[in-house]
PDB file of C-alpha atoms and ligand atoms in Angstrom:
ATOM      1  CA  UNK A 201       0.000   0.000   0.000  1.00  0.00           C
ATOM      2  CA  UNK A 202       1.374   3.378  -0.925  1.00  0.00           C
ATOM      3  CA  UNK A 203       2.334   5.616   1.936  1.00  0.00           C
ATOM      4  CA  UNK A 204       2.869   9.210   0.919  1.00  0.00           C
ATOM      5  CA  UNK A 205       3.702  12.292   2.957  1.00  0.00           C
ATOM      6  CA  UNK A 206       2.624  15.419   1.062  1.00  0.00           C
ATOM      7  CA  UNK A 207       4.346  18.508   2.375  1.00  0.00           C
ATOM      8  CA  UNK A 208       3.807  22.156   1.662  1.00  0.00           C
ATOM      9  CA  UNK A 209       7.034  24.191   1.715  1.00  0.00           C
ATOM     10  CA  UNK A 210       6.458  27.815   2.808  1.00  0.00           C
ATOM     11  CA  UNK A 211       5.331  27.934   6.423  1.00  0.00           C
ATOM     12  CA  UNK A 212       5.854  24.172   6.850  1.00  0.00           C
ATOM     13  CA  UNK A 213       9.461  23.203   6.099  1.00  0.00           C
ATOM     14  CA  UNK A 214      10.680  26.716   5.221  1.00  0.00           C
ATOM     15  CA  UNK A 215      10.526  29.551   7.742  1.00  0.00           C
ATOM     16  CA  UNK A 216       9.165  31.973   5.174  1.00  0.00           C
ATOM     17  CA  UNK A 217       7.395  34.122   7.774  1.00  0.00           C
ATOM     18  CA  UNK A 218      10.722  34.936   9.421  1.00  0.00           C
ATOM     19  CA  UNK A 219      12.288  35.684   6.014  1.00  0.00           C
ATOM     20  CA  UNK A 220       9.501  38.189   5.297  1.00  0.00           C
ATOM     21  CA  UNK A 221       9.997  39.829   8.696  1.00  0.00           C
ATOM     22  CA  UNK A 222      13.773  40.035   8.246  1.00  0.00           C
ATOM     23  CA  UNK A 223      13.242  41.770   4.895  1.00  0.00           C
ATOM     24  CA  UNK A 224      10.653  44.215   6.271  1.00  0.00           C
ATOM     25  CA  UNK A 225      12.850  45.088   9.267  1.00  0.00           C
ATOM     26  CA  UNK A 226      15.940  45.685   7.196  1.00  0.00           C
ATOM     27  CA  UNK A 227      14.681  47.160   3.938  1.00  0.00           C
ATOM     28  CA  UNK A 228      11.545  48.947   5.085  1.00  0.00           C
ATOM     29  CA  UNK A 229      13.128  50.091   8.354  1.00  0.00           C
ATOM     30  CA  UNK A 230      10.440  48.607  10.563  1.00  0.00           C
ATOM     31  CA  UNK A 231      12.461  46.845  13.267  1.00  0.00           C
ATOM     32  CA  UNK A 232       9.397  46.502  15.505  1.00  0.00           C
ATOM     33  CA  UNK A 233       7.606  44.017  13.230  1.00  0.00           C
ATOM     34  CA  UNK A 234       7.525  40.413  14.462  1.00  0.00           C
ATOM     35  CA  UNK A 235       6.475  37.100  12.914  1.00  0.00           C
ATOM     36  CA  UNK A 236       3.486  37.113  15.299  1.00  0.00           C
ATOM     37  CA  UNK A 237       2.280  40.231  13.461  1.00  0.00           C
ATOM     38  CA  UNK A 238       1.678  38.266  10.249  1.00  0.00           C
ATOM     39  CA  UNK A 239      -2.021  37.659  10.797  1.00  0.00           C
ATOM     40  CA  UNK A 240      -2.739  37.153   7.084  1.00  0.00           C
ATOM     41  CA  UNK A 241      -0.738  35.131   4.569  1.00  0.00           C
ATOM     42  CA  UNK A 242      -1.842  37.486   1.804  1.00  0.00           C
ATOM     43  CA  UNK A 243       0.759  40.256   1.765  1.00  0.00           C
ATOM     44  CA  UNK A 244      -1.592  43.067   0.565  1.00  0.00           C
ATOM     45  CA  UNK A 245      -3.703  42.523   3.702  1.00  0.00           C
ATOM     46  CA  UNK A 246      -0.863  43.206   6.152  1.00  0.00           C
ATOM     47  CA  UNK A 247      -1.829  46.482   7.893  1.00  0.00           C
ATOM     48  CA  UNK A 248       1.742  47.526   8.712  1.00  0.00           C
ATOM     49  CA  UNK A 249       2.839  47.720   5.077  1.00  0.00           C
ATOM     50  CA  UNK A 250       2.191  50.702   2.820  1.00  0.00           C
ATOM     51  CA  UNK A 251       0.893  50.081  -0.697  1.00  0.00           C
ATOM     52  CA  UNK A 252       4.328  50.853  -2.077  1.00  0.00           C
ATOM     53  CA  UNK A 253       5.964  48.373   0.319  1.00  0.00           C
ATOM     54  CA  UNK A 254       3.432  45.710  -0.663  1.00  0.00           C
ATOM     55  CA  UNK A 255       4.415  46.197  -4.300  1.00  0.00           C
ATOM     56  CA  UNK A 256       8.121  45.999  -3.488  1.00  0.00           C
ATOM     57  CA  UNK A 257       7.595  42.898  -1.393  1.00  0.00           C
ATOM     58  CA  UNK A 258       5.613  41.163  -4.134  1.00  0.00           C
ATOM     59  CA  UNK A 259       8.458  41.887  -6.577  1.00  0.00           C
ATOM     60  CA  UNK A 260      10.902  40.297  -4.120  1.00  0.00           C
ATOM     61  CA  UNK A 261       8.609  37.260  -3.878  1.00  0.00           C
ATOM     62  CA  UNK A 262       8.985  36.750  -7.595  1.00  0.00           C
ATOM     63  CA  UNK A 263      12.773  36.808  -7.344  1.00  0.00           C
ATOM     64  CA  UNK A 264      14.461  33.394  -6.824  1.00  0.00           C
ATOM     65  CA  UNK A 265      17.097  35.068  -4.636  1.00  0.00           C
ATOM     66  CA  UNK A 266      14.564  35.628  -1.839  1.00  0.00           C
ATOM     67  CA  UNK A 267      13.983  31.870  -1.540  1.00  0.00           C
ATOM     68  CA  UNK A 268      17.656  31.019  -1.491  1.00  0.00           C
ATOM     69  CA  UNK A 269      18.146  32.571   1.957  1.00  0.00           C
ATOM     70  CA  UNK A 270      15.058  31.276   3.787  1.00  0.00           C
ATOM     71  CA  UNK A 271      15.932  29.193   6.841  1.00  0.00           C
ATOM     72  CA  UNK A 272      14.466  25.701   7.185  1.00  0.00           C
ATOM     73  CA  UNK A 273      12.139  24.890  10.069  1.00  0.00           C
ATOM     74  CA  UNK A 274      14.006  23.229  12.924  1.00  0.00           C
ATOM     75  CA  UNK A 275      13.956  19.418  12.727  1.00  0.00           C
ATOM     76  CA  UNK A 276      12.024  19.395   9.440  1.00  0.00           C
ATOM     77  CA  UNK A 277      14.759  17.704   7.392  1.00  0.00           C
ATOM     78  CA  UNK A 278      15.434  15.173  10.163  1.00  0.00           C
ATOM     79  CA  UNK A 279      11.723  14.315  10.505  1.00  0.00           C
ATOM     80  CA  UNK A 280      11.248  13.728   6.783  1.00  0.00           C
ATOM     81  CA  UNK A 281      14.475  11.713   6.581  1.00  0.00           C
ATOM     82  CA  UNK A 282      13.121   9.427   9.284  1.00  0.00           C
ATOM     83  CA  UNK A 283       9.826   8.912   7.432  1.00  0.00           C
ATOM     84  CA  UNK A 284      11.737   8.238   4.223  1.00  0.00           C
ATOM     85  CA  UNK A 285      13.839   5.636   5.995  1.00  0.00           C
ATOM     86  CA  UNK A 286      10.643   3.965   7.178  1.00  0.00           C
ATOM     87  CA  UNK A 287       9.495   3.598   3.574  1.00  0.00           C
ATOM     88  CA  UNK A 288       7.334   6.674   3.129  1.00  0.00           C
ATOM     89  CA  UNK A 289       7.379   8.612  -0.123  1.00  0.00           C
ATOM     90  CA  UNK A 290       8.070  12.293   0.435  1.00  0.00           C
ATOM     91  CA  UNK A 291       6.325  14.622  -1.999  1.00  0.00           C
ATOM     92  CA  UNK A 292       6.642  18.393  -1.766  1.00  0.00           C
ATOM     93  CA  UNK A 293       3.632  20.264  -3.158  1.00  0.00           C
ATOM     94  CA  UNK A 294       4.142  24.010  -3.245  1.00  0.00           C
ATOM     95  CA  UNK A 295       2.162  26.927  -4.622  1.00  0.00           C
ATOM     96  CA  UNK A 296       5.387  28.652  -5.612  1.00  0.00           C
ATOM     97  CA  UNK A 297       5.240  29.481  -9.340  1.00  0.00           C
ATOM     98  CA  UNK A 298       7.138  27.289 -11.839  1.00  0.00           C
ATOM     99  CA  UNK A 299      10.002  29.740 -12.346  1.00  0.00           C
ATOM    100  CA  UNK A 300      11.041  29.075  -8.729  1.00  0.00           C
ATOM    101  CA  UNK A 301      11.468  25.340  -9.356  1.00  0.00           C
ATOM    102  CA  UNK A 302      15.271  25.392  -9.651  1.00  0.00           C
ATOM    103  CA  UNK A 303      15.911  27.476  -6.526  1.00  0.00           C
ATOM    104  CA  UNK A 304      13.414  25.361  -4.573  1.00  0.00           C
ATOM    105  CA  UNK A 305      15.092  22.138  -5.653  1.00  0.00           C
ATOM    106  CA  UNK A 306      18.485  23.577  -4.789  1.00  0.00           C
ATOM    107  CA  UNK A 307      17.226  24.809  -1.392  1.00  0.00           C
ATOM    108  CA  UNK A 308      15.715  21.430  -0.452  1.00  0.00           C
ATOM    109  CA  UNK A 309      18.948  19.619  -1.299  1.00  0.00           C
ATOM    110  CA  UNK A 310      21.123  22.239   0.386  1.00  0.00           C
ATOM    111  CA  UNK A 311      19.218  21.768   3.645  1.00  0.00           C
ATOM    112  CA  UNK A 312      19.409  17.985   3.489  1.00  0.00           C
ATOM    113  CA  UNK A 313      15.816  17.119   2.607  1.00  0.00           C
ATOM    114  CA  UNK A 314      15.342  13.652   1.125  1.00  0.00           C
ATOM    115  CA  UNK A 315      12.312  13.440  -1.152  1.00  0.00           C
ATOM    116  CA  UNK A 316      10.790  11.709  -4.157  1.00  0.00           C
ATOM    117  CA  UNK A 317       9.303  14.647  -5.982  1.00  0.00           C
ATOM    118  CA  UNK A 318       8.717  18.370  -6.031  1.00  0.00           C
ATOM    119  CA  UNK A 319       5.437  19.608  -7.508  1.00  0.00           C
ATOM    120  CA  UNK A 320       4.701  23.258  -8.263  1.00  0.00           C
ATOM    121  CA  UNK A 321       0.944  23.753  -8.225  1.00  0.00           C
ATOM    122  CA  UNK A 322      -1.511  26.614  -7.766  1.00  0.00           C
ATOM    123  CA  UNK A 323      -2.948  26.322  -4.215  1.00  0.00           C
ATOM    124  CA  UNK A 324      -6.379  25.063  -5.218  1.00  0.00           C
ATOM    125  CA  UNK A 325      -4.940  22.527  -7.662  1.00  0.00           C
ATOM    126  CA  UNK A 326      -2.896  20.901  -4.906  1.00  0.00           C
ATOM    127  CA  UNK A 327      -5.772  18.489  -4.347  1.00  0.00           C
ATOM    128  CA  UNK A 328      -5.139  16.973  -7.796  1.00  0.00           C
ATOM    129  CA  UNK A 329      -1.744  15.763  -6.609  1.00  0.00           C
ATOM    130  CA  UNK A 330      -2.981  14.130  -3.393  1.00  0.00           C
ATOM    131  CA  UNK A 331      -4.266  10.570  -3.059  1.00  0.00           C
ATOM    132  CA  UNK A 332      -7.531   9.970  -1.215  1.00  0.00           C
ATOM    133  CA  UNK A 333      -6.026   7.376   1.047  1.00  0.00           C
ATOM    134  CA  UNK A 334      -5.811   6.847   4.798  1.00  0.00           C
ATOM    135  CA  UNK A 335      -2.142   5.865   4.522  1.00  0.00           C
ATOM    136  CA  UNK A 336      -1.277   9.266   3.085  1.00  0.00           C
ATOM    137  CA  UNK A 337      -1.196  12.648   4.754  1.00  0.00           C
ATOM    138  CA  UNK A 338      -0.689  16.316   3.959  1.00  0.00           C
ATOM    139  CA  UNK A 339       0.878  19.096   6.023  1.00  0.00           C
ATOM    140  CA  UNK A 340      -0.186  22.625   5.069  1.00  0.00           C
ATOM    141  CA  UNK A 341      -0.315  26.038   6.768  1.00  0.00           C
ATOM    142  CA  UNK A 342      -3.249  27.501   4.828  1.00  0.00           C
ATOM    143  CA  UNK A 343      -6.657  26.559   6.282  1.00  0.00           C
ATOM    144  CA  UNK A 344      -8.498  27.464   3.051  1.00  0.00           C
ATOM    145  CA  UNK A 345      -6.379  24.976   1.100  1.00  0.00           C
ATOM    146  CA  UNK A 346      -6.985  22.304   3.751  1.00  0.00           C
ATOM    147  CA  UNK A 347     -10.764  22.868   3.601  1.00  0.00           C
ATOM    148  CA  UNK A 348     -10.708  22.568  -0.153  1.00  0.00           C
ATOM    149  CA  UNK A 349      -8.717  19.331  -0.052  1.00  0.00           C
ATOM    150  CA  UNK A 350     -10.820  17.861   2.783  1.00  0.00           C
ATOM    151  CA  UNK A 351     -13.986  18.095   0.710  1.00  0.00           C
ATOM    152  CA  UNK A 352     -12.462  16.185  -2.197  1.00  0.00           C
ATOM    153  CA  UNK A 353     -10.078  13.840  -0.365  1.00  0.00           C
ATOM    154  CA  UNK A 354     -12.008  12.874   2.796  1.00  0.00           C
ATOM    155  CA  UNK A 355      -9.772   9.888   3.599  1.00  0.00           C
ATOM    156  CA  UNK A 356      -6.497  11.822   3.428  1.00  0.00           C
ATOM    157  CA  UNK A 357      -5.094  12.731   6.855  1.00  0.00           C
ATOM    158  CA  UNK A 358      -4.575  16.472   7.260  1.00  0.00           C
ATOM    159  CA  UNK A 359      -2.248  18.448   9.491  1.00  0.00           C
ATOM    160  CA  UNK A 360      -2.253  22.209   9.931  1.00  0.00           C
ATOM    161  CA  UNK A 361       1.187  23.639  10.651  1.00  0.00           C
ATOM    162  CA  UNK A 362       0.734  26.184  13.438  1.00  0.00           C
ATOM    163  CA  UNK A 363       1.477  29.737  12.265  1.00  0.00           C
ATOM    164  CA  UNK A 364       0.410  33.221  13.398  1.00  0.00           C
ATOM    165  CA  UNK A 365      -1.672  33.550  10.191  1.00  0.00           C
ATOM    166  CA  UNK A 366      -3.822  30.501  10.946  1.00  0.00           C
ATOM    167  CA  UNK A 367      -4.661  31.153  14.629  1.00  0.00           C
ATOM    168  CA  UNK A 368      -8.131  32.585  14.047  1.00  0.00           C
ATOM    169  CA  UNK A 369      -9.423  29.350  12.591  1.00  0.00           C
ATOM    170  CA  UNK A 370     -10.507  26.362  14.628  1.00  0.00           C
ATOM    171  CA  UNK A 371     -10.156  23.345  12.384  1.00  0.00           C
ATOM    172  CA  UNK A 372     -11.951  20.078  12.936  1.00  0.00           C
ATOM    173  CA  UNK A 373     -10.753  18.569   9.671  1.00  0.00           C
ATOM    174  CA  UNK A 374      -7.039  18.779  10.529  1.00  0.00           C
ATOM    175  CA  UNK A 375      -4.706  18.281  13.463  1.00  0.00           C
ATOM    176  CA  UNK A 376      -2.706  21.340  14.452  1.00  0.00           C
ATOM    177  CA  UNK A 377       1.046  20.690  14.857  1.00  0.00           C
ATOM    178  CA  UNK A 378       3.980  22.878  15.878  1.00  0.00           C
ATOM    179  CA  UNK A 379       6.713  20.637  14.504  1.00  0.00           C
ATOM    180  CA  UNK A 380       6.881  17.819  11.959  1.00  0.00           C
ATOM    181  CA  UNK A 381       8.309  15.665  14.745  1.00  0.00           C
ATOM    182  CA  UNK A 382       4.779  15.549  16.238  1.00  0.00           C
ATOM    183  CA  UNK A 383       3.725  13.297  13.359  1.00  0.00           C
ATOM    184  CA  UNK A 384       4.595   9.778  14.425  1.00  0.00           C
ATOM    185  CA  UNK A 385       4.526   7.154  11.701  1.00  0.00           C
TER     186      UNK A 385
HETATM  187 MG1   MG B 160       2.488  27.256   2.867  1.00  0.00          MG
END
């Protein structure tokens, strides 16, 4: 029976929230901003950014260089390596656009992630890459994506990676985790 771990990248194995904050502190001269202040994952909705800063930030998001320097989540590579060793397939499914494929692949290898495949997919097409099977699971930080997948893949196990931008939502369809090491296989 196939056993597949589907993993989102930003906000799950990559500390993208911290990378955004580091950029805002340094380049926009807002040293008081903290990761906890990211209450929305959609950049234009962040109240502490001006319209001009939003535009600049979105340009940076399109630049592969931004992704190169993101730090991995603690223990993420070790957790996935353990699952891999136990015979699980590791599949990364990210909503990053296709032109970021090379830097993402490089970043995963640089930080020691072992995996079977890397899929770039728009957020609401992620479901098309997930099996509807109880021996498979998905870890994601966006509740809207999890809801969408839950309706079409009811057997798939779902985990919500705890982040400041998903605190307002109480999920019954997914288990909230603070580290990949909480998933015991
Ligand atoms: Mg994410």
